[in-house]
PDB file of C-alpha atoms in Angstrom:
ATOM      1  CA  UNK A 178       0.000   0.000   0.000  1.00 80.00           C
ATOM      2  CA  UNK A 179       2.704   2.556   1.012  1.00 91.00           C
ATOM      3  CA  UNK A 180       4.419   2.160  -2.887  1.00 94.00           C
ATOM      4  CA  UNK A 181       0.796   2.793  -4.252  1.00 95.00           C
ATOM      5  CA  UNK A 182       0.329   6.029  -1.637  1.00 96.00           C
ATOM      6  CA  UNK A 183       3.270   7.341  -2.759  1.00 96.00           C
ATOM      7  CA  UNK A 184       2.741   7.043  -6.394  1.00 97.00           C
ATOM      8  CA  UNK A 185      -0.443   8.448  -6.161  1.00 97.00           C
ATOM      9  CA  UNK A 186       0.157  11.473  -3.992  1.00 98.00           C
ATOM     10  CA  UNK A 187       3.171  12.017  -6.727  1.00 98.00           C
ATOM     11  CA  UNK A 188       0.127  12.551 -10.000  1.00 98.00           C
ATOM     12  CA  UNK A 189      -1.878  13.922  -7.597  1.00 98.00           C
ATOM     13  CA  UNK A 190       0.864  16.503  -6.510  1.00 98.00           C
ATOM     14  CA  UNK A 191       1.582  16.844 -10.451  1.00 98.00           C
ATOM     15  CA  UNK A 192      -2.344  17.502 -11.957  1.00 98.00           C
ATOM     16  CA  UNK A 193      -2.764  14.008 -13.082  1.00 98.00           C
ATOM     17  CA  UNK A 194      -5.165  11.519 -12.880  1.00 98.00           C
ATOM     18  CA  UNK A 195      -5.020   8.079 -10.757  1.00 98.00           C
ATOM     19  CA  UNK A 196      -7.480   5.177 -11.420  1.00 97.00           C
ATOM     20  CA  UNK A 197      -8.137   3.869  -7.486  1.00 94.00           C
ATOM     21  CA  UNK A 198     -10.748   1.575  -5.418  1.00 91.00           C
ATOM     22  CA  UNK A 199     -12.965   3.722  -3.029  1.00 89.00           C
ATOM     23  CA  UNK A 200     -15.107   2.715  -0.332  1.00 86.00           C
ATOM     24  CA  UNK A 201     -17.524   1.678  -2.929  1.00 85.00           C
ATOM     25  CA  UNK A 202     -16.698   1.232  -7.211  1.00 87.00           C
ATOM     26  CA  UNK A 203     -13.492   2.243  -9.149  1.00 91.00           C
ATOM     27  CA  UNK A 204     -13.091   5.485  -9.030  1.00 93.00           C
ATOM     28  CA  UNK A 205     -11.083   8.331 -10.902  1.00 96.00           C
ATOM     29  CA  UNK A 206      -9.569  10.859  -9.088  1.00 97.00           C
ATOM     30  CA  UNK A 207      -7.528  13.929  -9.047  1.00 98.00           C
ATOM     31  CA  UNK A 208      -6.703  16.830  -6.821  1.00 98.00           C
ATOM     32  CA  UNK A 209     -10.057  18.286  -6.051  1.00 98.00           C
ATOM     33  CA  UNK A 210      -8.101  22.106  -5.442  1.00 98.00           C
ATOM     34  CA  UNK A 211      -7.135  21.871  -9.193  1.00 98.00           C
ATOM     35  CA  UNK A 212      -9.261  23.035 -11.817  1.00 96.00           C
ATOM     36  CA  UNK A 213      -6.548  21.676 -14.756  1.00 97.00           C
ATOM     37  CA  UNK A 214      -6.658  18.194 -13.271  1.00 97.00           C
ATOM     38  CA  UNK A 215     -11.191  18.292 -12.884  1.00 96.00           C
ATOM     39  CA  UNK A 216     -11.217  19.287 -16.149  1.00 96.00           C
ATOM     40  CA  UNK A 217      -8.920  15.907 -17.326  1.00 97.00           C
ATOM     41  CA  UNK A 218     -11.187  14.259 -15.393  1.00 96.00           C
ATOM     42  CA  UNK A 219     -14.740  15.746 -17.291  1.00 95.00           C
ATOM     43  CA  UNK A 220     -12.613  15.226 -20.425  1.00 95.00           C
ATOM     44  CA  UNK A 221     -11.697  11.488 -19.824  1.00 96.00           C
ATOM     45  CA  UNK A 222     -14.708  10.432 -19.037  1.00 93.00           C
ATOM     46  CA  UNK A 223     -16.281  12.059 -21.841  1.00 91.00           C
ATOM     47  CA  UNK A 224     -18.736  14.094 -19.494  1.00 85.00           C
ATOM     48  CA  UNK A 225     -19.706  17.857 -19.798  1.00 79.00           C
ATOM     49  CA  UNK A 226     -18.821  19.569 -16.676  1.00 73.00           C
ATOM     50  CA  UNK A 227     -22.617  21.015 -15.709  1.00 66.00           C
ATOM     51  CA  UNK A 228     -22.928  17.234 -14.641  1.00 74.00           C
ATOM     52  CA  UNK A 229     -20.877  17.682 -10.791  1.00 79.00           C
ATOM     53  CA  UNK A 230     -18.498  14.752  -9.758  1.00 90.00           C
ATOM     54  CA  UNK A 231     -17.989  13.611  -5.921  1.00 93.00           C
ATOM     55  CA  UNK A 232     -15.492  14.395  -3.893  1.00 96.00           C
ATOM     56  CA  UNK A 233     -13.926  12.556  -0.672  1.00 97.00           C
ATOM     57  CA  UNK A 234     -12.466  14.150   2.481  1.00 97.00           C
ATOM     58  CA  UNK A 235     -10.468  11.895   4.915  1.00 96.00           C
ATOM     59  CA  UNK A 236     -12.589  12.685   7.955  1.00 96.00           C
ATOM     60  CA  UNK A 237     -14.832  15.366   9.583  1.00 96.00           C
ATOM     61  CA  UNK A 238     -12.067  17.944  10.224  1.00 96.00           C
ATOM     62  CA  UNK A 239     -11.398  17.863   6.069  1.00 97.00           C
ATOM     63  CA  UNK A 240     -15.631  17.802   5.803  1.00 97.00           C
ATOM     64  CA  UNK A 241     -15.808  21.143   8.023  1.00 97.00           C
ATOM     65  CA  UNK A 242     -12.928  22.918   5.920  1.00 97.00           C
ATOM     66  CA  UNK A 243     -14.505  22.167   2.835  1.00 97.00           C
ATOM     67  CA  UNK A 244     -17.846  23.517   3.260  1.00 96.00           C
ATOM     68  CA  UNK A 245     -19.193  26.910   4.601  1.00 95.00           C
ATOM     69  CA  UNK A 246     -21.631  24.672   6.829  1.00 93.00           C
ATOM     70  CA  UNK A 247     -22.054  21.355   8.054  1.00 94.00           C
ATOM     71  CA  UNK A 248     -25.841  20.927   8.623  1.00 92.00           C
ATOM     72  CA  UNK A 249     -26.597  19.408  12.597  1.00 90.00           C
ATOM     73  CA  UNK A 250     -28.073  16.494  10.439  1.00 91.00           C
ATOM     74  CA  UNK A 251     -25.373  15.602   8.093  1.00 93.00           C
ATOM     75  CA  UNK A 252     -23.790  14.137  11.586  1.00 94.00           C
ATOM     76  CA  UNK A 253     -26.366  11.720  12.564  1.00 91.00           C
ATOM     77  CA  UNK A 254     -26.515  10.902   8.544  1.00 91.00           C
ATOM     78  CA  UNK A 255     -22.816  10.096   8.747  1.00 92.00           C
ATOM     79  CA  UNK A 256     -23.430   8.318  12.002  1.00 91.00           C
ATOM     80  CA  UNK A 257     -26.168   6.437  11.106  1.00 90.00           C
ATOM     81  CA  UNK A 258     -25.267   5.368   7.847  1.00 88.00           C
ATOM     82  CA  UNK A 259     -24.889   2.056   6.698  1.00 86.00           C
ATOM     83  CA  UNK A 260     -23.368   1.912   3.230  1.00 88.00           C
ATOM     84  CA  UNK A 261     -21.320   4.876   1.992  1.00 90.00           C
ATOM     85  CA  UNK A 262     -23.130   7.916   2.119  1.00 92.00           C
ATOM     86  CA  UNK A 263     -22.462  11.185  -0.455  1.00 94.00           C
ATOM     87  CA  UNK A 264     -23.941  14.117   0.903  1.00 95.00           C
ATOM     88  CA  UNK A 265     -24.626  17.056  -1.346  1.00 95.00           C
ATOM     89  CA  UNK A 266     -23.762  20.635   0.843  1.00 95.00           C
ATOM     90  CA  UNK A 267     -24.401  24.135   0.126  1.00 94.00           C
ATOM     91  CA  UNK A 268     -21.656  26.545  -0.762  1.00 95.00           C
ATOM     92  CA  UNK A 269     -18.487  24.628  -0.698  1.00 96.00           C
ATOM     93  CA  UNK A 270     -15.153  26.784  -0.455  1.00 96.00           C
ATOM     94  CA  UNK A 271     -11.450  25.835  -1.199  1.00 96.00           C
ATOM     95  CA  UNK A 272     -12.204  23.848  -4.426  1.00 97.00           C
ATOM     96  CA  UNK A 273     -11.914  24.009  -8.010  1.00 96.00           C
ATOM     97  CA  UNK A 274     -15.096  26.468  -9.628  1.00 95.00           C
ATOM     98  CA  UNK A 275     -15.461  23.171 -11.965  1.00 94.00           C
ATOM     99  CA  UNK A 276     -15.940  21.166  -9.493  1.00 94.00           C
ATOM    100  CA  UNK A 277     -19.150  22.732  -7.971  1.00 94.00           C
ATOM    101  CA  UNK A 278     -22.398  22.494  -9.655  1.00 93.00           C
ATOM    102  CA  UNK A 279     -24.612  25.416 -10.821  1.00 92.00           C
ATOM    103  CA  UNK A 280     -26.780  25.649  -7.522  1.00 92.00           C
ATOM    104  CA  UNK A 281     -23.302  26.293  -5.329  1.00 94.00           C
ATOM    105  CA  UNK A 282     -23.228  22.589  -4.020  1.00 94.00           C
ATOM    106  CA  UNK A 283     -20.864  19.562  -4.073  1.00 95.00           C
ATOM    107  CA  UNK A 284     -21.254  16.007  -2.954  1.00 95.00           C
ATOM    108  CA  UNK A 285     -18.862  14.939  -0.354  1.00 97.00           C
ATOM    109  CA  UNK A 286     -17.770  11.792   0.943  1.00 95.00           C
ATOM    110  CA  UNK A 287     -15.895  11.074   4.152  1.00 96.00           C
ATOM    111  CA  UNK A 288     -14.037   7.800   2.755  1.00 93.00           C
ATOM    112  CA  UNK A 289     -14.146   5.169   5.074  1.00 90.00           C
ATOM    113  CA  UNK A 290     -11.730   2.535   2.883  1.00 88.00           C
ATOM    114  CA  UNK A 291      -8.303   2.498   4.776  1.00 91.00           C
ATOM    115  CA  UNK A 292      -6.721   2.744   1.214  1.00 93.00           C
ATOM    116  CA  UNK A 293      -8.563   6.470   0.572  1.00 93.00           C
ATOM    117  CA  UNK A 294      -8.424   7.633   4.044  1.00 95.00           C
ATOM    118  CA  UNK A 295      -4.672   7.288   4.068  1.00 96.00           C
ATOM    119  CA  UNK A 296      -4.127   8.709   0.648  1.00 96.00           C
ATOM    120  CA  UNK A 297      -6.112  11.501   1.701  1.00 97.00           C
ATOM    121  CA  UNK A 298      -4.972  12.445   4.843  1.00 97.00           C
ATOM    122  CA  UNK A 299      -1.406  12.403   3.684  1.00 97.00           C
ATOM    123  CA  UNK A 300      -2.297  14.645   0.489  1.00 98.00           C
ATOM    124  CA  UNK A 301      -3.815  17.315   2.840  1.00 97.00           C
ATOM    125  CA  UNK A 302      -6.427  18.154   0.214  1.00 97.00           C
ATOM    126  CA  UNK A 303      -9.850  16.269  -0.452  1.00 98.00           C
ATOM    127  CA  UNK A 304      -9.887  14.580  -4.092  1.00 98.00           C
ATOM    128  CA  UNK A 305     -12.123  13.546  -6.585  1.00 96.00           C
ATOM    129  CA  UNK A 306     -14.118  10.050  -7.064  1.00 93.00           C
ATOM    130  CA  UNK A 307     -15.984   9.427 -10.100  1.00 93.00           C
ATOM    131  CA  UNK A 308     -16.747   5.998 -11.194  1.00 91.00           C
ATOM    132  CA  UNK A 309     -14.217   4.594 -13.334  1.00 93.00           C
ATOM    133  CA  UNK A 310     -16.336   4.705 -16.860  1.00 93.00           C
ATOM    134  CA  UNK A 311     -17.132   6.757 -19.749  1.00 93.00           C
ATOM    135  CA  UNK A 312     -20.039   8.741 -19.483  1.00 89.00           C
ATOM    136  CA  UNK A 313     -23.853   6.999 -20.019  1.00 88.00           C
ATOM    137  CA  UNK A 314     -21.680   3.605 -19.695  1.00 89.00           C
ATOM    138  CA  UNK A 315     -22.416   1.280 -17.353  1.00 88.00           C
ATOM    139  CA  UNK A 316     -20.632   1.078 -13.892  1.00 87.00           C
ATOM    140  CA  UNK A 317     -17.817  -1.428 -13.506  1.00 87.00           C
ATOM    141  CA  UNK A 318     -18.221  -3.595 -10.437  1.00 80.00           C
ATOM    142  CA  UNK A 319     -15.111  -4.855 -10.546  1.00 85.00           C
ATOM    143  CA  UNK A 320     -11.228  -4.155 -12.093  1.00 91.00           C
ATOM    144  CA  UNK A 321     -11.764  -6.352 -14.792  1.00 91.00           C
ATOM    145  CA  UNK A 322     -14.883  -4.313 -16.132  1.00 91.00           C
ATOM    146  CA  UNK A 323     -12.306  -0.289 -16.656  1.00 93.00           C
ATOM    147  CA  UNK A 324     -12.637   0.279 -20.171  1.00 94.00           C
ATOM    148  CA  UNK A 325      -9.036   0.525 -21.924  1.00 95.00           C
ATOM    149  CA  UNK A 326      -9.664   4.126 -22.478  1.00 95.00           C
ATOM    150  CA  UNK A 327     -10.094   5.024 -19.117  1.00 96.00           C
ATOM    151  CA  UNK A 328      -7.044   2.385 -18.281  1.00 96.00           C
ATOM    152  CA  UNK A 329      -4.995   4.802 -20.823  1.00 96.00           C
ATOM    153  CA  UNK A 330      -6.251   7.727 -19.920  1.00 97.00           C
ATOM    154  CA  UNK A 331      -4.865   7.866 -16.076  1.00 98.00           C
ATOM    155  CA  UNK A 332      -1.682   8.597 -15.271  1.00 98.00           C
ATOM    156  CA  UNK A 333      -1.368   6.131 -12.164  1.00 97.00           C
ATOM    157  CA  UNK A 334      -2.951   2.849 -11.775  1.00 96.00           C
ATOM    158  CA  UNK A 335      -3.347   1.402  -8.018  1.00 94.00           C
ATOM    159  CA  UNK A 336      -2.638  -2.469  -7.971  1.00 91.00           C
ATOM    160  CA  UNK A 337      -4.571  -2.609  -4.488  1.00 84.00           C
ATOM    161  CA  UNK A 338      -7.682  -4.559  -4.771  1.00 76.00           C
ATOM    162  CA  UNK A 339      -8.050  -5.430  -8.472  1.00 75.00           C
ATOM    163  CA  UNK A 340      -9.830  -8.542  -7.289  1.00 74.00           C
ATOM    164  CA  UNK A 341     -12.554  -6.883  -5.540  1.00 72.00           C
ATOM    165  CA  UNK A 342     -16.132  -6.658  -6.370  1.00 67.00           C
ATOM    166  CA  UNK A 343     -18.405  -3.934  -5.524  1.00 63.00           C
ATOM    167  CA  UNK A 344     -20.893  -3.196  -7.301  1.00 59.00           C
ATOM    168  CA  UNK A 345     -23.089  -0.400  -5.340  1.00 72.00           C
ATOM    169  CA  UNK A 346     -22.342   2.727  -5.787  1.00 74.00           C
ATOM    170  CA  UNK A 347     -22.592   5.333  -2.589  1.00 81.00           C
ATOM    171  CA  UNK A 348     -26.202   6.564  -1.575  1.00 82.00           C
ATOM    172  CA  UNK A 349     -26.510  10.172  -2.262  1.00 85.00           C
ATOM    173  CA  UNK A 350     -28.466  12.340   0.020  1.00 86.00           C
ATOM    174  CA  UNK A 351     -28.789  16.441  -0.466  1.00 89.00           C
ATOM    175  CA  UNK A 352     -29.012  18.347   2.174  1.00 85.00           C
ATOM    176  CA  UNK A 353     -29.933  22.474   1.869  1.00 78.00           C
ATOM    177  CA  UNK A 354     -28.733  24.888   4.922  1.00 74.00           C
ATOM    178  CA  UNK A 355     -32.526  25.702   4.777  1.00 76.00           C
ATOM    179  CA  UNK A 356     -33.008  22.286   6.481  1.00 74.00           C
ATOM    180  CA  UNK A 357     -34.265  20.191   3.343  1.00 80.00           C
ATOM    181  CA  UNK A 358     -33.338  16.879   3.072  1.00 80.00           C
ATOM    182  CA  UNK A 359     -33.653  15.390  -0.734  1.00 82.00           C
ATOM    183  CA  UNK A 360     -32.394  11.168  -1.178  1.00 82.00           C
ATOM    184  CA  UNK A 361     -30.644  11.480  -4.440  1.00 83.00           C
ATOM    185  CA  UNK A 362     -30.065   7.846  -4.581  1.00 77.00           C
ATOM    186  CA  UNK A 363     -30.831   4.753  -2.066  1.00 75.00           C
TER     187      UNK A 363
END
């Protein structure tokens, strides 16, 4: 793990692109701070950039830094939850413009795979997790399933967990700092 860590905080570091497993499916990723490296990311996966991506923090400390406001309920969400939650916050700061959608929000994940948390907390920075396809294509549940393009298109592969299947996806929940609370997707 430590050889993959440090190759990935290296294209990280550098604007690229790494191909990684998340808490959930393959995911692409990139420095969430950069707006060069989002844009690879909207261009690689052949998806126009009015459609947001997620982003993962390493833990609630990163959360609170990268949004104006944690909403009281996002807590017992995060607390509560039993699959990987995204949850979609109002006016997130200290990320790329591209990266936020046209209503001011972003969906953030606290990663709880020891792989992400580890890359992330050593990068200092949340990143970017999209799954690992090209866009309208179906979701690969395992390594096996990348399409070459997106295999070729990264600039760092991680050789962690290639075996692994998991097929679902994160639930996505929006929360508004009005107090709303939308499910995205179970």
């Amino acid at each position: 793990m430590k050889e993959d860590i440090a190759k990935c905080l290296e294209t990280l570091q550098n604007g690229g692109l790494i191909l990684y497993p998340t808490d959930t499916v393959w995911g692409i990723g990139c420095d969430a701070t950069n707006a060069d490296a989002v844009k690879k990311v909207y261009a690689l996966k052949n998806r126009e950039d009015s459609k947001a991506l997620i982003c993962l923090v390493a833990n609630d400390a990163m959360l609170e830094r990268t949004v104006e406001q944690v909403p009281e309920v996002a807590w017992d969400i995060i607390d509560l939850a039993t699959k990987p939650t995204t949850i979609i916050y109002d006016n997130p700061k200290g990320v790329a413009k591209n990266l936020i959608a046209a209503d001011n929000s972003l969906a953030i994940r606290i990663a709880s795979d020891d792989f992400c948390k580890n890359l992330i907390q050593r990068f200092k920075k949340p990143i970017v997790s999209t799954s690992a396809n090209i866009s309208g294509g179906p979701t690969p549940s395992q390594f096996s399933e990348i399409d070459h393009r997106i295999l070729e298109g990264v600039d760092y592969v991680v050789n962690l967990h290639r075996e692994k299947t998991n097929p679902s996806p994160s639930s996505i929940i929006k929360l508004g700092n009005d107090g709303t609370v939308k499910v995205i997707r179970e």
